[in-house]
Coordinates of C-alpha atoms in Angstrom, one line a residue:
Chain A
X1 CA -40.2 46.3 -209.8
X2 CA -41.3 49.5 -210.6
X3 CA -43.8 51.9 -209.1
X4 CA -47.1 50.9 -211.0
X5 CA -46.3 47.0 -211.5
X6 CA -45.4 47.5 -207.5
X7 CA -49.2 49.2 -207.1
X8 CA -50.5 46.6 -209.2
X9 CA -49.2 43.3 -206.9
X10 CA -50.2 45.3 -203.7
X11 CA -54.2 45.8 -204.5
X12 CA -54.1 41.7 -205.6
X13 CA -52.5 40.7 -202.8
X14 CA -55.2 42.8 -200.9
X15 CA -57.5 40.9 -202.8
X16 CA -56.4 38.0 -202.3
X17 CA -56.1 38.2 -199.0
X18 CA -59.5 39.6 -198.5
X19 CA -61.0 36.5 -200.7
X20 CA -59.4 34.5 -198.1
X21 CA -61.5 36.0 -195.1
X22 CA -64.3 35.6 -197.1
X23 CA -64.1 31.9 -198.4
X24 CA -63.4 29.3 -196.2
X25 CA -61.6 30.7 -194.4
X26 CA -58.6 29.3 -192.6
X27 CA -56.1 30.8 -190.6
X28 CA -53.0 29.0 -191.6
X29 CA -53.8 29.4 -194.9
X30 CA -54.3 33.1 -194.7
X31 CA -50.3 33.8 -192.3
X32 CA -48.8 31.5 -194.8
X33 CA -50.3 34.2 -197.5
X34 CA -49.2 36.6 -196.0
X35 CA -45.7 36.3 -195.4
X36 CA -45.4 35.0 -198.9
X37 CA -47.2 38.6 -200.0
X38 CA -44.7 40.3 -197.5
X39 CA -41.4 39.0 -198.9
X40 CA -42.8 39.2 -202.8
X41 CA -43.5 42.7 -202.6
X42 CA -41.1 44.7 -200.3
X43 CA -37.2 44.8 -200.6
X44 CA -36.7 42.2 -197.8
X45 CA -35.4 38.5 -197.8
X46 CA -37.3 36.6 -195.5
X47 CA -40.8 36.6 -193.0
X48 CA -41.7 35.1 -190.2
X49 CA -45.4 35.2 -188.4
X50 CA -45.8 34.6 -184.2
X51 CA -49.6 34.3 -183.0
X52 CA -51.1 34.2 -179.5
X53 CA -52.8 31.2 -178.3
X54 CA -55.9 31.2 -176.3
X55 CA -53.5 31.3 -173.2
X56 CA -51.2 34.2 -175.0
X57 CA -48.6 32.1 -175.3
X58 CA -46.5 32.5 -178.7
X59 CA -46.3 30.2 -181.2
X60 CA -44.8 29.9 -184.7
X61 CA -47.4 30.4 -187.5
X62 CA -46.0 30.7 -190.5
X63 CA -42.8 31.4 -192.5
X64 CA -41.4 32.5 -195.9
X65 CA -38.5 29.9 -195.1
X66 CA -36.4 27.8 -192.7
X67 CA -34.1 30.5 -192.0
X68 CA -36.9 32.6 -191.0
X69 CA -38.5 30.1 -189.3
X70 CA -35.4 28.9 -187.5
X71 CA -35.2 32.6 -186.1
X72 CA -38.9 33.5 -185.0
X73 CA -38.7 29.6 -182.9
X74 CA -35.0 31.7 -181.6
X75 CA -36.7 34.6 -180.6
X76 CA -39.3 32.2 -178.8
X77 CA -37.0 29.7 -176.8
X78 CA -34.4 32.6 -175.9
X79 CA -37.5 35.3 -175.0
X80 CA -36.2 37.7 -176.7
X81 CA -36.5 39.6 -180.0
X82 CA -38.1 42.4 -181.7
X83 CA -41.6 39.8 -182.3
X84 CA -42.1 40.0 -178.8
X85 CA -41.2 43.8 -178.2
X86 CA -43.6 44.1 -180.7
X87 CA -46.5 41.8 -179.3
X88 CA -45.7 43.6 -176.1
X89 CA -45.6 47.1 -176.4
X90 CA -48.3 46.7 -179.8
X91 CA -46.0 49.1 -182.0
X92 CA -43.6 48.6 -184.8
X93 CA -40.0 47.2 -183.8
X94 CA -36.9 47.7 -186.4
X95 CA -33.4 47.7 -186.3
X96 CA -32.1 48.5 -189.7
X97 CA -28.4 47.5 -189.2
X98 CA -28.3 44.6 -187.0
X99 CA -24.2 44.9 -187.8
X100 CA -24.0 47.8 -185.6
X101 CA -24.1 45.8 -182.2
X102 CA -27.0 48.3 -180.7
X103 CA -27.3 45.3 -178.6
X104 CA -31.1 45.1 -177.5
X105 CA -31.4 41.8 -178.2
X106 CA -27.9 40.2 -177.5
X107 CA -28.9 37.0 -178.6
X108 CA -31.2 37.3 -181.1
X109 CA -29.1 39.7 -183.1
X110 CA -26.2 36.8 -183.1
X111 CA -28.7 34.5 -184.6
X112 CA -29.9 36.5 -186.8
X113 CA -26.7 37.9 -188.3
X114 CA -25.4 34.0 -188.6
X115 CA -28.6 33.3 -189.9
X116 CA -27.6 35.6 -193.0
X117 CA -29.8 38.9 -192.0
X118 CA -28.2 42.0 -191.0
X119 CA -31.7 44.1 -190.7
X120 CA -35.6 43.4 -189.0
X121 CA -38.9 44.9 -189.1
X122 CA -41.3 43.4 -186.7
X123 CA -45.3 44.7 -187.1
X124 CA -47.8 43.9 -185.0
X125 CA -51.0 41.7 -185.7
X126 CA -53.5 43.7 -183.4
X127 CA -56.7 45.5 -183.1
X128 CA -57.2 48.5 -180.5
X129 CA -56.2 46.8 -177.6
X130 CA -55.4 43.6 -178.5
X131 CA -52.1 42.2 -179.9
X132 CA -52.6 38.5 -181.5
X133 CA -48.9 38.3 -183.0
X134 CA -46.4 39.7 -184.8
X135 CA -45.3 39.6 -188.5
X136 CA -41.7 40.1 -189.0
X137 CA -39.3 40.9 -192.1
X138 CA -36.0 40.0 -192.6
X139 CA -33.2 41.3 -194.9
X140 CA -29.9 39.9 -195.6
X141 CA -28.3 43.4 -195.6
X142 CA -28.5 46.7 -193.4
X143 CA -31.5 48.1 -194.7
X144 CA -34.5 50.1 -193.8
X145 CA -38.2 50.1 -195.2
X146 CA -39.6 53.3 -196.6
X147 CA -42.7 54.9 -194.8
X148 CA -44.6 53.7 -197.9
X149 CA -43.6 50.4 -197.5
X150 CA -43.8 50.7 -193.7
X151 CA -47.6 51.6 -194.0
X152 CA -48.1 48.8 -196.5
X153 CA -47.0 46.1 -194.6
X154 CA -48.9 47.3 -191.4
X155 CA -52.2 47.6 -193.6
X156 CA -51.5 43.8 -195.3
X157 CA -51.3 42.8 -191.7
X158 CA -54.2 44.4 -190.4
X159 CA -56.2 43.2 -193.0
X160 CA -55.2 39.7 -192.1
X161 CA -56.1 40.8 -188.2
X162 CA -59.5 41.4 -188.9
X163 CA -59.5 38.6 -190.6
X164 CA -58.7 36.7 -187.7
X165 CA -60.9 38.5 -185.3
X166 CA -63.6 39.3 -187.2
X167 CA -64.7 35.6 -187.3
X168 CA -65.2 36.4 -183.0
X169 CA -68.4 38.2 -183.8
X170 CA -70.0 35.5 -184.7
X171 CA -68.7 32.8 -182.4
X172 CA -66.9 34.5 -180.0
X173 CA -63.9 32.7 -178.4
X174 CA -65.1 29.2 -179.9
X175 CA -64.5 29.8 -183.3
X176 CA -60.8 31.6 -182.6
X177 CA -59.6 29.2 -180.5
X178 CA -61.4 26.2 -183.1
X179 CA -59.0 28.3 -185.6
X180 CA -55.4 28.6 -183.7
X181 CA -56.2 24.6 -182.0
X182 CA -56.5 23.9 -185.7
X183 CA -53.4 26.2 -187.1
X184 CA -51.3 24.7 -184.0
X185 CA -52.2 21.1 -185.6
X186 CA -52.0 22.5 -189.4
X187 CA -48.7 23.4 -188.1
X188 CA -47.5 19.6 -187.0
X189 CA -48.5 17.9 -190.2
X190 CA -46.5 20.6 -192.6
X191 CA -43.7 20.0 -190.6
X192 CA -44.3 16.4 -190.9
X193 CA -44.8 16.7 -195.0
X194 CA -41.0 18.6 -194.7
X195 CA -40.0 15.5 -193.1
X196 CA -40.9 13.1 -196.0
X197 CA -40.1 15.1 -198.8
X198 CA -37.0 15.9 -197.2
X199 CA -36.1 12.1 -196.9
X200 CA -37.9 11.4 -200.0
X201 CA -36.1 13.8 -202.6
X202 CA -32.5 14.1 -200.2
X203 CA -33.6 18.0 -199.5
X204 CA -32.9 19.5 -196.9
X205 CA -35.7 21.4 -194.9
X206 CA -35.3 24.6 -197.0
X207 CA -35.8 23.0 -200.3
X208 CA -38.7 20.6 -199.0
X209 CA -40.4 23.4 -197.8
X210 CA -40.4 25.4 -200.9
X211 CA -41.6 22.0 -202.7
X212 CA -44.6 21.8 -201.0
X213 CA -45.3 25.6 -201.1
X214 CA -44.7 25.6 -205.1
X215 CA -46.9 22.5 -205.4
X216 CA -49.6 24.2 -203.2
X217 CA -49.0 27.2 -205.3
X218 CA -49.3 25.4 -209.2
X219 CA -52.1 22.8 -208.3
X220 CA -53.9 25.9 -206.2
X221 CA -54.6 24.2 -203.2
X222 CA -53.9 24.8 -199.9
X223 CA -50.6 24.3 -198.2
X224 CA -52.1 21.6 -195.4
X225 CA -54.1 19.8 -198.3
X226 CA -50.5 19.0 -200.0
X227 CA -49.0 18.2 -196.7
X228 CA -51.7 15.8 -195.8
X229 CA -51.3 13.9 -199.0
X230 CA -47.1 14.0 -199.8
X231 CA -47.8 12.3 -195.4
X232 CA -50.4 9.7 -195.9
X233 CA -49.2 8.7 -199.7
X234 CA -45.3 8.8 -198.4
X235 CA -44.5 10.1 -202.3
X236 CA -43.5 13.7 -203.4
X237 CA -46.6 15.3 -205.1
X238 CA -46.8 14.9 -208.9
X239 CA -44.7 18.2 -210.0
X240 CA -41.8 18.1 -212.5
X241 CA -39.8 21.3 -211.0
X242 CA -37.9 20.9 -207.9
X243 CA -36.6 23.4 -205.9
X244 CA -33.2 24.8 -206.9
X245 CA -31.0 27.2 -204.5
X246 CA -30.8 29.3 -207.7
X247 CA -34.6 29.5 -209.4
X248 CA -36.7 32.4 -207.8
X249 CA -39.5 31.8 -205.4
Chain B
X1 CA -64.3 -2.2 -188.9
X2 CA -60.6 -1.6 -187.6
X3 CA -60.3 -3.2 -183.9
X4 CA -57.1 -2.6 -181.5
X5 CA -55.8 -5.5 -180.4
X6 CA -57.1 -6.9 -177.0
X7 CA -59.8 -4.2 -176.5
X8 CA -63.2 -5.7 -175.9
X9 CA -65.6 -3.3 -177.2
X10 CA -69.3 -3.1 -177.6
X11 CA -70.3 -2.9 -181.1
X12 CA -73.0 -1.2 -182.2
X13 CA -75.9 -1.9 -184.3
X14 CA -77.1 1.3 -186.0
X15 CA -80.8 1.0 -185.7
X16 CA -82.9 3.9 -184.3
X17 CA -84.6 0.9 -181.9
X18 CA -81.4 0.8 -180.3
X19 CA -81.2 4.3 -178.8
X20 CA -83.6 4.2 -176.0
X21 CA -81.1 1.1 -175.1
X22 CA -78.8 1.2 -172.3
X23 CA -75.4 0.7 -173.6
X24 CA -74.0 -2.2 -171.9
X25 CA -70.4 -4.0 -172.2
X26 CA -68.0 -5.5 -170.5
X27 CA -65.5 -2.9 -170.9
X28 CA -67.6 0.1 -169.5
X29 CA -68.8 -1.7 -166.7
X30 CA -66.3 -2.7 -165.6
X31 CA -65.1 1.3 -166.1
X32 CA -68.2 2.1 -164.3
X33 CA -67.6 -0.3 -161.5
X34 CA -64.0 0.3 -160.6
X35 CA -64.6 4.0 -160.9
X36 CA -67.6 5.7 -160.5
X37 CA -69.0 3.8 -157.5
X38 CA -68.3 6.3 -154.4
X39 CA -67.0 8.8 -156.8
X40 CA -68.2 12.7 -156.6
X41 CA -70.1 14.0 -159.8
X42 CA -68.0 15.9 -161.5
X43 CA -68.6 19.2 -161.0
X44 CA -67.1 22.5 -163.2
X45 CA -64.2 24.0 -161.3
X46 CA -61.8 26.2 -162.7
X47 CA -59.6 24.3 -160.0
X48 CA -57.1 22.0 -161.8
X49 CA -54.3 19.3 -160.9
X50 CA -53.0 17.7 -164.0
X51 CA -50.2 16.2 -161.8
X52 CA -52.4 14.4 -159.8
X53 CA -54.4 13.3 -163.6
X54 CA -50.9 12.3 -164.5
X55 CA -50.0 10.5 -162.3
X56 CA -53.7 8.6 -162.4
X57 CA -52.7 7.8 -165.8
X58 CA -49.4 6.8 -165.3
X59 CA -50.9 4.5 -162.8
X60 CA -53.5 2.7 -165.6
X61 CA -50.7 2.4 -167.8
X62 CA -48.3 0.2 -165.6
X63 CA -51.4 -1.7 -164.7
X64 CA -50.8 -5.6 -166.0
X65 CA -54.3 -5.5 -167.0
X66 CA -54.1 -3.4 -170.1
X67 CA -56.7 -4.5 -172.0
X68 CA -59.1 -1.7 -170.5
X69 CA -56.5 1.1 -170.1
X70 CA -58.0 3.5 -172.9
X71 CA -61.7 3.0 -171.4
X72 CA -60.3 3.7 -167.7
X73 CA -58.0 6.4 -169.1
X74 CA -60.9 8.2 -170.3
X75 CA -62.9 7.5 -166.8
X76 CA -59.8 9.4 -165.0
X77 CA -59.9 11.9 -167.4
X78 CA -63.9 12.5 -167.7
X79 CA -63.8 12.3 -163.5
X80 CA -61.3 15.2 -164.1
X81 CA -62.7 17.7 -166.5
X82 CA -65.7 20.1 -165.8
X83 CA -67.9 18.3 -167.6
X84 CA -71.0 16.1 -166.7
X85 CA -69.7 13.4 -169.3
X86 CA -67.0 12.2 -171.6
X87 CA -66.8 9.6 -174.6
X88 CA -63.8 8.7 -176.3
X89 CA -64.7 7.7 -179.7
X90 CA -61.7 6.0 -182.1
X91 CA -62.5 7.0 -185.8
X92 CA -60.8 4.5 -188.2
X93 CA -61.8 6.7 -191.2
X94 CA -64.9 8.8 -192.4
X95 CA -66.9 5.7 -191.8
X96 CA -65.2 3.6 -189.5
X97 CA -65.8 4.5 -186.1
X98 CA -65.9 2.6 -182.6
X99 CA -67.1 4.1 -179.0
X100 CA -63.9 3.4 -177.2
X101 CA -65.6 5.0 -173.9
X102 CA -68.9 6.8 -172.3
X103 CA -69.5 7.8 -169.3
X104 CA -72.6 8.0 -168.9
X105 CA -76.4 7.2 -171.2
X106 CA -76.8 11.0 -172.6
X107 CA -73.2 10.7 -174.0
X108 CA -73.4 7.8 -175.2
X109 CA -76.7 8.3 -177.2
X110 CA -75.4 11.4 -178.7
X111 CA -71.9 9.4 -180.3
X112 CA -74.3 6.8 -181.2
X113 CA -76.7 8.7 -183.1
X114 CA -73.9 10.9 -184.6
X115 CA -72.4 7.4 -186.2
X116 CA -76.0 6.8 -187.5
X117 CA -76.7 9.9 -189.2
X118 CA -73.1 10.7 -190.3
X119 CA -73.2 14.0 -189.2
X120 CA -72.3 15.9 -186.0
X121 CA -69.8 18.0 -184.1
X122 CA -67.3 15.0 -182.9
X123 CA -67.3 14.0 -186.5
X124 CA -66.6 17.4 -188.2
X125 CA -63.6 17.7 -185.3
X126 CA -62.2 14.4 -186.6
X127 CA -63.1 15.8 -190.3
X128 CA -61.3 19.0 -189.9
X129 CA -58.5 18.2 -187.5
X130 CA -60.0 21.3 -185.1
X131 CA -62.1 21.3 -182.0
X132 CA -65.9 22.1 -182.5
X133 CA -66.8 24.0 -179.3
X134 CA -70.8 24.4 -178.8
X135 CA -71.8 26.1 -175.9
X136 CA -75.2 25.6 -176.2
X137 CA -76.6 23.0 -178.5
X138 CA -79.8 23.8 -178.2
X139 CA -79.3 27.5 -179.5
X140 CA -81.1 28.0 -182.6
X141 CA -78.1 28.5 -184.7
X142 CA -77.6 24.9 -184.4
X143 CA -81.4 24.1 -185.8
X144 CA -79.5 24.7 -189.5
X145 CA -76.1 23.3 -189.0
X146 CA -77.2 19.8 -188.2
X147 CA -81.1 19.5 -188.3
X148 CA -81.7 16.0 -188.4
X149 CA -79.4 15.4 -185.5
X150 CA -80.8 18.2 -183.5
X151 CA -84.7 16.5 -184.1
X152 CA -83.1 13.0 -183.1
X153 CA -81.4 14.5 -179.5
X154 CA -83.9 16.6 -179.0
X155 CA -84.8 14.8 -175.5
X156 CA -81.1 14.7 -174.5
X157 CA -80.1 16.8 -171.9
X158 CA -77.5 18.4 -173.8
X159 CA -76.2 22.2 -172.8
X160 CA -72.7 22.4 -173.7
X161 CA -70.6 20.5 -176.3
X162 CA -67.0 20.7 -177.0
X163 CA -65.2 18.6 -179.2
X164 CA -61.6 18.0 -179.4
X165 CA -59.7 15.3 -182.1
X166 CA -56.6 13.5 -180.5
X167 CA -54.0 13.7 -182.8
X168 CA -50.6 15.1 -183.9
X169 CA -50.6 16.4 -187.6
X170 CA -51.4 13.4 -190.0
X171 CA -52.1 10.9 -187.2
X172 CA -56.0 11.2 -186.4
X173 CA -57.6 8.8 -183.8
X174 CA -60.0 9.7 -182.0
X175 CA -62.1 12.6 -180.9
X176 CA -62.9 13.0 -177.3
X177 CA -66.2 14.2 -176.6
X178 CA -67.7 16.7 -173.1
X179 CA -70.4 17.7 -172.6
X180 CA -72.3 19.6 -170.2
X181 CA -76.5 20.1 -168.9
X182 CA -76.2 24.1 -169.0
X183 CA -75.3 25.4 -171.9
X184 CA -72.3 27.4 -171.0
X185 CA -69.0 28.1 -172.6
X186 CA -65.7 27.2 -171.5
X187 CA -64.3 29.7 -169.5
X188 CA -60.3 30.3 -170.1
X189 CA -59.1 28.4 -167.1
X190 CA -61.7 25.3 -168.2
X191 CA -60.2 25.4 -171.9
X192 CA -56.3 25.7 -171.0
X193 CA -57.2 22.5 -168.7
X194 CA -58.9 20.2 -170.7
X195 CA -56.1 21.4 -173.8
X196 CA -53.3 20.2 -171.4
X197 CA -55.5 17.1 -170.2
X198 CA -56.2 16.1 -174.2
X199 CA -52.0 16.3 -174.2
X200 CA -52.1 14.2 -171.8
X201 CA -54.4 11.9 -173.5
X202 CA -53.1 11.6 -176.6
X203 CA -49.8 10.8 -174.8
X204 CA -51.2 8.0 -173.3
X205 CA -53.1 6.4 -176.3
X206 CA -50.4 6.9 -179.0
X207 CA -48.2 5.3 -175.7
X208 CA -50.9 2.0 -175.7
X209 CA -51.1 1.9 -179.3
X210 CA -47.8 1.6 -180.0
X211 CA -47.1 -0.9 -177.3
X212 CA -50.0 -2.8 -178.4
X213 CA -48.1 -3.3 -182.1
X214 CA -44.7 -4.1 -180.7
X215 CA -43.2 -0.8 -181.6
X216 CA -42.7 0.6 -177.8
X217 CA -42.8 0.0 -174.9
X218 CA -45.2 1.5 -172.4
X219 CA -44.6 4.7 -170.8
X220 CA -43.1 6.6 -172.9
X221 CA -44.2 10.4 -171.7
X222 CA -44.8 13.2 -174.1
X223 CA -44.6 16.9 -173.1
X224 CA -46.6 18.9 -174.8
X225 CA -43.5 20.9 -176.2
X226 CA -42.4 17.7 -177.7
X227 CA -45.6 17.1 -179.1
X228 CA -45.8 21.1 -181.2
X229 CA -41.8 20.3 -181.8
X230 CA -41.2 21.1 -185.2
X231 CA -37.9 19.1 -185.3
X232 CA -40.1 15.6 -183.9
X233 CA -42.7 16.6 -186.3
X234 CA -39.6 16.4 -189.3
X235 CA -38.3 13.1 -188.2
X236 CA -40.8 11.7 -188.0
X237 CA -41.7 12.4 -192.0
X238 CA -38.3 11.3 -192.5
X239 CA -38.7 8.1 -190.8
X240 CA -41.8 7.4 -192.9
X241 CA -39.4 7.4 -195.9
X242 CA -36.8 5.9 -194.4
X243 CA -38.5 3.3 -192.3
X244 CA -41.3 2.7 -195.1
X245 CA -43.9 3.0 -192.4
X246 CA -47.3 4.7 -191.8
X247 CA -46.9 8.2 -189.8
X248 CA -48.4 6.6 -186.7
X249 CA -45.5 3.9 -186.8
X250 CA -42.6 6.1 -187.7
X251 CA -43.7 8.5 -184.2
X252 CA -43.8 5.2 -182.3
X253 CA -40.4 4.2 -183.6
X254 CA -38.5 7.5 -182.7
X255 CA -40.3 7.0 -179.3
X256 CA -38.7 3.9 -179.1
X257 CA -35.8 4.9 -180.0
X258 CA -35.5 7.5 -177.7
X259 CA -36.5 5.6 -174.5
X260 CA -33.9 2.9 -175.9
X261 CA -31.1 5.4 -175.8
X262 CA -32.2 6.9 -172.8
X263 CA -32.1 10.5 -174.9
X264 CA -34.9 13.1 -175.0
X265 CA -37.5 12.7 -178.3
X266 CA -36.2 16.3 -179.0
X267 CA -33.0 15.8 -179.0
X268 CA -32.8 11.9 -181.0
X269 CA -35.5 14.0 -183.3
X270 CA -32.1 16.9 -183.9
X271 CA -30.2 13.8 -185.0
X272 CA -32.7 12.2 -187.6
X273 CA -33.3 15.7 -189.2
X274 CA -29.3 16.5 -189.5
X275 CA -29.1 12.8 -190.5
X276 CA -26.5 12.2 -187.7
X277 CA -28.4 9.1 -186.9
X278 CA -30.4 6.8 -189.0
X279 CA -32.8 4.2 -188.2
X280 CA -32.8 0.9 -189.0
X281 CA -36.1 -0.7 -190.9
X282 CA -36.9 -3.5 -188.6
X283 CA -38.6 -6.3 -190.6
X284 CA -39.6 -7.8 -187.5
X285 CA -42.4 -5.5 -186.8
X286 CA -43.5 -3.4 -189.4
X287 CA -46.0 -4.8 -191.6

């Protein structure tokens, strides 16, 4: 990608994800986005999204793909990883070469190099003082990102904080914890939607999910509107293309 | 209108004469009787024992008589919750719904006239899949979201209203309905409370529900882990394929399972997903 088609996909996916905050607005819709917009733009292979209940504990928001997502529920279950540095201490957390056995994260860097990623960036989702989650990118070599690329990020995922917390103003604490009840439950019925289309089309999790993210991508709806229907109508959604290892996503 | 098998419930004509009405049924008074005579009012705490609302529950559901376990579930659950009253109410779909439970005339009246008018917070949590939390109702930001419900409760002694549905992912029942006389929010201790106690309940109700069908037997407890589990939450798409069931079934089913095999939901869920194990359809008692 060069530097002004780069420029051109980083003010729309700004855009787009302040168009989200403005209409509608829904919080799973607007992590999933986001890590989508994360691994599309920047020289990493993979994204995963932690965000802080109303009782700060961590949960698994969004991901770019199983892998991923297999990891950020790793760095939840063995309490350690650079998501919840991150959340934590409220600054940036990488380790560009994951190969190199640094070992601050014994575990996590294990799973993550079997996983298939030798490098991660973790940014934080906060505002002054307070840290809602973590964004974190994954890349299947030893890699860092540039301080460019290290400012965009951080800016995509502030924008996506404010989105979050800007809704507080009006509401206060109802309408945030209204919006993370609801993501937590968003959260079930996608998983659920993998379940069928998994057993439906013989995929496995990977591929399902990337079917119902396409789908929600070329009939532009949400990702929980597709999941909701492939559950309650037991059928894949009505989309020739299937998800192939090979095609790009 | 949808009915669970062998709960009696009152059934509601939806007529504005009927408001001033005292709601009367078998079911709640006998709720009311066993319950609330000698029992403290409920008063807002931020002082909480979910093992002790547990183990109430667990209680109700080995009772032999069954037929009122969701309506005396609730009771437990209202007597337990910093609220001045509860209502369970069991939404079939957009139009279909049923007052499982209420505690008490003000509640009651408010579900009620919400079913009339079609509009409301406990309807837009069942709509929306989120909780709709109101700490005061009679703020006037509310005068414009729902203005014809706000003339019709205008006498109600209504403060505080929180909403929550009871459901996991695609399977919606019901929405469980607090409120409180002074309008006040939920503080954080009140909100991670009545979250875990909602666990709890929707536990217990997918647990009657599915005994109720044949699918399970009673008692089969849910953590709340198990119930955020992505891995349950893929088997149990799965077993909708494979089983050819409705999503409410299929979680019944691995449930089942589970508790036949003596094995952890988690971990029978890990087998379904790396299609270690598969279930059989069972002609028997599906539909």
């Amino acid at each position: 990608m060069d530097i002004s088609d780069r420029e051109n996909r980083l003010a729309k996916a700004f855009v787009q994800l302040a168009d989200t905050l403005v209409s509608d607005f829904d919080v799973t819709d607007l992590m999933q986005r986001l890590v989508e917009h994360c691994v599309e733009l920047f020289d990493v292979d993979a994204a995963g999204l932690l965000l802080a209940d109303h009782r700060g504990t961590l949960h698994l928001m969004a991901s770019s793909s199983e892998h991923a997502r297999l990891l950020e529920l790793f760095q939840l279950q063995a309490d350690e990883g650079p998501s919840l540095d991150c959340v934590r201490d409220g600054i940036q957390v990488a380790v560009p070469d994951l190969t190199d056995g640094s070992g601050l994260w014994p575990r996590f860097g294990q799973a993550a190099l079997s996983e298939g990623y030798a490098a991660v960036h973790a940014f934080p989702l906060g505002l002054r003082a307070q840290i809602l989650g973590a964004i974190n990118l994954f890349s299947a070599k030893p890699s860092a990102l540039s301080e460019d690329d290290q400012s965009a990020v951080q800016a995509l995922a502030d924008v996506a904080t404010i989105g979050v917390l800007s809704e507080r103003a009006a509401q206060n604490r109802e309408l945030l914890v209204e919006q993370l009840e609801g993501a937590l439950n968003s959260r079930v019925l996608i998983e659920q939607a993998k379940g069928v289309l998994a057993a439906a089309a013989g995929l496995d999790m990977e591929d399902a999910f990337t079917l119902l993210r396409r789908t929600a991508r070329s009939s532009n709806r949400r990702l929980v509107e597709v999941a909701r229907e492939v559950v309650h109508e037991r059928r894949l959604p009505s989309v020739t293309e299937r998800a192939a290892p090979d095609l790009p996503d | 209108m949808r009915r669970l098998k062998g709960i009696a419930c009152q059934r509601y004509a939806y007529s504005h004469e009927d408001v001033a009405e005292p709601a009367t049924s078998d079911v709640s008074a006998v709720a009311d009787s066993d319950l609330w005579r000698g029992m403290p009012t409920p008063v807002a705490t931020s002082v909480t024992d979910l093992a002790a609302l547990r183990s109430v529950i667990g209680q109700i559901l080995r009772d032999p008589d069954s037929a009122t376990a969701p309506q005396r579930i609730c009771a437990a659950v209202a007597a337990a919750l910093p609220c001045d009253g509860a209502a369970l109410t069991l939404m079939g779909s957009d139009t279909e719904r049923e007052l499982l439970y209420s505690s008490d005339q003000v509640i009651d009246t408010f579900e009620r006239t919400q079913f009339n008018l079609g509009e409301g917070p406990s309807l837009r949590a069942f709509t929306i899949s989120r909780p709709v939390l109101i700490p005061d109702m009679t703020h006037r930001s509310m005068q414009t979201r729902w203005p014809i419900l706000q003339e019709e409760i205008a006498q109600l002694p209504l403060g505080g209203v929180f909403c929550f549905p009871i459901g996991l992912g695609a399977i919606r029942i019901d929405v469980l309905t607090l409120y409180r006389r002074v309008p006040r929010a939920l503080d954080d201790a009140e909100q991670a409370y009545i979250f875990d106690a909602r666990d709890l309940l929707i536990s217990a109700l997918l647990d009657i529900r599915a005994s109720r069908t044949g699918l399970s037997p009673l008692g089969l407890w849910l953590t709340s882990e198990d119930h955020r589990s992505s891995q349950v939450a893929q088997a149990t798409g799965m077993l909708i394929v494979q089983l050819g069931v409705p999503v409410e079934n299929a979680f019944a089913r691995l449930r089942a399972h589970a508790y036949s095999e003596k094995r952890d939901v988690a971990e029978v869920a890990d087998d379904i997903v790396h299609r270690r194990i598969q279930l059989e359809r069972d002609f028997a008692t599906e539909e």
